[in-house]
Amino acid sequence: MRVHVNGDAREFPEGTTVADVLEALGTARQGVAVALDGQVVRRGDWAGAVVPDGARLEILTAVQGG
């Protein structure tokens, strides 16, 4: 299935969860927020949030500085 991650089209197997996407991309879990089709997914729900085909997933990383 095709998923748009931060604007880039990527292929993942059916049944992939938000947690699976983060693991596949090597994304650290600390300081990260995820939105699935414009809705924020709580960290505790990542493992159970299945990403549908054609979804838009935004992964945001907190950056410190000034």
Short mmCIF file of N, CA, C and O in Angstrom, two decimals:
data_model
loop_
_atom_site.label_atom_id
_atom_site.label_comp_id
_atom_site.label_asym_id
_atom_site.label_seq_id
_atom_site.Cartn_x
_atom_site.Cartn_y
_atom_site.Cartn_z
N MET A 1 0.84 -1.18 0.00
CA MET A 1 0.00 0.00 0.00
C MET A 1 0.88 1.24 0.00
O MET A 1 2.01 1.19 0.45
N ARG A 2 0.34 2.32 -0.50
CA ARG A 2 1.09 3.56 -0.60
C ARG A 2 0.63 4.53 0.49
O ARG A 2 -0.57 4.75 0.67
N VAL A 3 1.60 5.12 1.18
CA VAL A 3 1.35 6.09 2.25
C VAL A 3 2.23 7.30 1.99
O VAL A 3 3.40 7.15 1.61
N HIS A 4 1.69 8.48 2.18
CA HIS A 4 2.49 9.71 2.03
C HIS A 4 3.02 10.10 3.40
O HIS A 4 2.24 10.45 4.29
N VAL A 5 4.33 10.01 3.57
CA VAL A 5 4.98 10.33 4.84
C VAL A 5 5.73 11.64 4.66
O VAL A 5 6.66 11.72 3.86
N ASN A 6 5.27 12.67 5.36
CA ASN A 6 5.86 14.00 5.25
C ASN A 6 5.97 14.43 3.78
O ASN A 6 6.96 15.02 3.36
N GLY A 7 4.95 14.08 3.00
CA GLY A 7 4.88 14.49 1.60
C GLY A 7 5.52 13.54 0.61
O GLY A 7 5.35 13.70 -0.59
N ASP A 8 6.26 12.54 1.09
CA ASP A 8 6.92 11.57 0.20
C ASP A 8 6.12 10.28 0.15
O ASP A 8 5.78 9.72 1.20
N ALA A 9 5.84 9.77 -1.04
CA ALA A 9 5.12 8.51 -1.19
C ALA A 9 6.05 7.35 -0.84
O ALA A 9 7.19 7.29 -1.30
N ARG A 10 5.55 6.45 -0.01
CA ARG A 10 6.31 5.27 0.41
C ARG A 10 5.40 4.06 0.38
O ARG A 10 4.19 4.19 0.54
N GLU A 11 5.99 2.90 0.22
CA GLU A 11 5.24 1.65 0.20
C GLU A 11 5.41 0.91 1.53
O GLU A 11 6.53 0.79 2.03
N PHE A 12 4.29 0.41 2.06
CA PHE A 12 4.29 -0.38 3.29
C PHE A 12 3.31 -1.53 3.11
O PHE A 12 2.37 -1.42 2.33
N PRO A 13 3.49 -2.62 3.85
CA PRO A 13 2.55 -3.74 3.76
C PRO A 13 1.20 -3.38 4.38
O PRO A 13 1.12 -2.52 5.27
N GLU A 14 0.14 -4.03 3.92
CA GLU A 14 -1.18 -3.85 4.51
C GLU A 14 -1.12 -4.15 6.00
O GLU A 14 -0.37 -5.04 6.43
N GLY A 15 -1.88 -3.42 6.80
CA GLY A 15 -1.91 -3.64 8.24
C GLY A 15 -0.81 -2.93 9.01
O GLY A 15 -0.69 -3.09 10.22
N THR A 16 -0.01 -2.12 8.31
CA THR A 16 1.07 -1.38 8.97
C THR A 16 0.48 -0.36 9.94
O THR A 16 -0.49 0.32 9.64
N THR A 17 1.09 -0.26 11.11
CA THR A 17 0.65 0.70 12.12
C THR A 17 1.59 1.91 12.13
O THR A 17 2.66 1.88 11.53
N VAL A 18 1.17 2.94 12.85
CA VAL A 18 2.02 4.12 13.01
C VAL A 18 3.36 3.71 13.62
O VAL A 18 4.42 4.14 13.16
N ALA A 19 3.34 2.84 14.62
CA ALA A 19 4.58 2.37 15.25
C ALA A 19 5.47 1.67 14.24
O ALA A 19 6.69 1.84 14.24
N ASP A 20 4.87 0.86 13.34
CA ASP A 20 5.64 0.16 12.31
C ASP A 20 6.33 1.15 11.37
O ASP A 20 7.49 0.95 10.98
N VAL A 21 5.63 2.20 10.98
CA VAL A 21 6.20 3.21 10.09
C VAL A 21 7.39 3.89 10.77
O VAL A 21 8.46 4.03 10.17
N LEU A 22 7.23 4.28 12.01
CA LEU A 22 8.32 4.94 12.73
C LEU A 22 9.53 4.02 12.83
O LEU A 22 10.67 4.46 12.64
N GLU A 23 9.30 2.75 13.10
CA GLU A 23 10.39 1.79 13.20
C GLU A 23 11.07 1.61 11.84
O GLU A 23 12.30 1.60 11.74
N ALA A 24 10.29 1.49 10.78
CA ALA A 24 10.85 1.30 9.44
C ALA A 24 11.70 2.50 9.01
O ALA A 24 12.69 2.34 8.30
N LEU A 25 11.31 3.69 9.46
CA LEU A 25 12.04 4.90 9.10
C LEU A 25 13.19 5.19 10.05
O LEU A 25 13.96 6.12 9.82
N GLY A 26 13.29 4.42 11.14
CA GLY A 26 14.36 4.64 12.11
C GLY A 26 14.15 5.91 12.92
O GLY A 26 15.12 6.50 13.38
N THR A 27 12.91 6.31 13.09
CA THR A 27 12.58 7.53 13.81
C THR A 27 12.60 7.29 15.32
O THR A 27 11.97 6.34 15.80
N ALA A 28 13.31 8.14 16.04
CA ALA A 28 13.33 8.04 17.50
C ALA A 28 11.92 8.31 18.04
O ALA A 28 11.15 9.04 17.43
N ARG A 29 11.59 7.73 19.16
CA ARG A 29 10.25 7.89 19.73
C ARG A 29 10.13 9.11 20.63
O ARG A 29 9.04 9.59 20.86
N GLN A 30 11.25 9.61 21.13
CA GLN A 30 11.22 10.77 22.02
C GLN A 30 11.12 12.05 21.20
O GLN A 30 11.79 12.19 20.18
N GLY A 31 10.30 12.98 21.65
CA GLY A 31 10.20 14.27 21.00
C GLY A 31 9.53 14.23 19.65
O GLY A 31 9.78 15.08 18.81
N VAL A 32 8.69 13.22 19.42
CA VAL A 32 8.03 13.05 18.13
C VAL A 32 6.52 13.13 18.30
O VAL A 32 5.96 12.61 19.26
N ALA A 33 5.88 13.80 17.35
CA ALA A 33 4.41 13.83 17.29
C ALA A 33 4.02 13.31 15.91
O ALA A 33 4.73 13.53 14.93
N VAL A 34 2.87 12.62 15.85
CA VAL A 34 2.42 12.04 14.60
C VAL A 34 0.97 12.43 14.34
O VAL A 34 0.13 12.38 15.24
N ALA A 35 0.70 12.82 13.09
CA ALA A 35 -0.67 13.10 12.66
C ALA A 35 -0.99 12.18 11.50
O ALA A 35 -0.21 12.04 10.56
N LEU A 36 -2.14 11.52 11.57
CA LEU A 36 -2.61 10.62 10.53
C LEU A 36 -3.83 11.26 9.88
O LEU A 36 -4.85 11.45 10.55
N ASP A 37 -3.71 11.62 8.62
CA ASP A 37 -4.79 12.30 7.89
C ASP A 37 -5.31 13.52 8.66
O ASP A 37 -6.51 13.74 8.77
N GLY A 38 -4.37 14.28 9.22
CA GLY A 38 -4.71 15.53 9.88
C GLY A 38 -5.13 15.42 11.33
O GLY A 38 -5.40 16.42 11.98
N GLN A 39 -5.17 14.21 11.88
CA GLN A 39 -5.56 14.00 13.27
C GLN A 39 -4.36 13.49 14.06
O GLN A 39 -3.72 12.50 13.66
N VAL A 40 -4.07 14.15 15.18
CA VAL A 40 -2.96 13.73 16.02
C VAL A 40 -3.24 12.34 16.60
O VAL A 40 -4.34 12.06 17.05
N VAL A 41 -2.22 11.48 16.53
CA VAL A 41 -2.32 10.13 17.11
C VAL A 41 -1.52 10.14 18.40
O VAL A 41 -0.32 10.42 18.39
N ARG A 42 -2.19 9.84 19.50
CA ARG A 42 -1.50 9.81 20.80
C ARG A 42 -0.46 8.70 20.82
O ARG A 42 -0.66 7.64 20.24
N ARG A 43 0.65 8.97 21.47
CA ARG A 43 1.77 8.02 21.54
C ARG A 43 1.29 6.64 22.00
O ARG A 43 1.72 5.62 21.46
N GLY A 44 0.42 6.58 22.95
CA GLY A 44 -0.08 5.30 23.45
C GLY A 44 -0.92 4.53 22.44
O GLY A 44 -1.15 3.34 22.61
N ASP A 45 -1.35 5.20 21.37
CA ASP A 45 -2.17 4.56 20.34
C ASP A 45 -1.37 4.17 19.10
O ASP A 45 -1.94 3.57 18.18
N TRP A 46 -0.10 4.49 19.04
CA TRP A 46 0.70 4.24 17.84
C TRP A 46 0.69 2.77 17.43
O TRP A 46 0.58 2.46 16.25
N ALA A 47 0.82 1.86 18.39
CA ALA A 47 0.92 0.43 18.07
C ALA A 47 -0.39 -0.13 17.51
O ALA A 47 -0.39 -1.11 16.78
N GLY A 48 -1.51 0.52 17.84
CA GLY A 48 -2.81 0.02 17.37
C GLY A 48 -3.42 0.83 16.24
O GLY A 48 -4.46 0.45 15.70
N ALA A 49 -2.77 1.92 15.85
CA ALA A 49 -3.31 2.80 14.81
C ALA A 49 -2.86 2.30 13.43
O ALA A 49 -1.73 2.55 13.01
N VAL A 50 -3.75 1.58 12.75
CA VAL A 50 -3.44 1.05 11.43
C VAL A 50 -3.52 2.18 10.41
O VAL A 50 -4.46 2.96 10.40
N VAL A 51 -2.51 2.24 9.56
CA VAL A 51 -2.43 3.28 8.54
C VAL A 51 -3.10 2.76 7.27
O VAL A 51 -2.66 1.76 6.71
N PRO A 52 -4.17 3.43 6.81
CA PRO A 52 -4.85 2.94 5.60
C PRO A 52 -4.11 3.32 4.32
O PRO A 52 -3.31 4.26 4.30
N ASP A 53 -4.39 2.59 3.26
CA ASP A 53 -3.81 2.89 1.95
C ASP A 53 -4.18 4.31 1.55
O ASP A 53 -5.32 4.74 1.71
N GLY A 54 -3.20 5.05 1.05
CA GLY A 54 -3.44 6.42 0.59
C GLY A 54 -3.41 7.46 1.69
O GLY A 54 -3.63 8.65 1.43
N ALA A 55 -3.11 7.04 2.92
CA ALA A 55 -3.10 7.98 4.05
C ALA A 55 -1.96 8.98 3.95
O ALA A 55 -0.97 8.75 3.26
N ARG A 56 -2.14 10.07 4.66
CA ARG A 56 -1.10 11.09 4.79
C ARG A 56 -0.64 11.09 6.24
O ARG A 56 -1.43 11.33 7.15
N LEU A 57 0.62 10.78 6.43
CA LEU A 57 1.20 10.69 7.76
C LEU A 57 2.24 11.79 7.90
O LEU A 57 3.15 11.90 7.07
N GLU A 58 2.08 12.62 8.91
CA GLU A 58 3.06 13.69 9.20
C GLU A 58 3.78 13.33 10.49
O GLU A 58 3.14 13.09 11.51
N ILE A 59 5.09 13.29 10.41
CA ILE A 59 5.91 12.99 11.57
C ILE A 59 6.71 14.24 11.89
O ILE A 59 7.50 14.72 11.07
N LEU A 60 6.47 14.78 13.08
CA LEU A 60 7.11 16.04 13.49
C LEU A 60 8.05 15.77 14.65
O LEU A 60 7.69 15.08 15.60
N THR A 61 9.24 16.32 14.56
CA THR A 61 10.24 16.16 15.61
C THR A 61 10.49 17.50 16.28
O THR A 61 10.73 18.50 15.59
N ALA A 62 10.41 17.51 17.61
CA ALA A 62 10.68 18.73 18.37
C ALA A 62 12.16 19.08 18.25
O ALA A 62 13.03 18.23 18.34
N VAL A 63 12.43 20.35 18.03
CA VAL A 63 13.79 20.85 17.91
C VAL A 63 13.96 21.98 18.91
O VAL A 63 13.12 22.87 18.99
N GLN A 64 15.05 21.94 19.63
CA GLN A 64 15.31 22.96 20.62
C GLN A 64 16.32 23.95 20.06
O GLN A 64 17.22 23.59 19.33
N GLY A 65 16.14 25.18 20.41
CA GLY A 65 17.08 26.18 19.95
C GLY A 65 16.42 27.55 19.83
O GLY A 65 15.27 27.74 20.15
N GLY A 66 17.12 28.49 19.33
CA GLY A 66 16.57 29.82 19.27
C GLY A 66 16.96 30.49 18.04
O GLY A 66 16.59 31.04 17.19
#
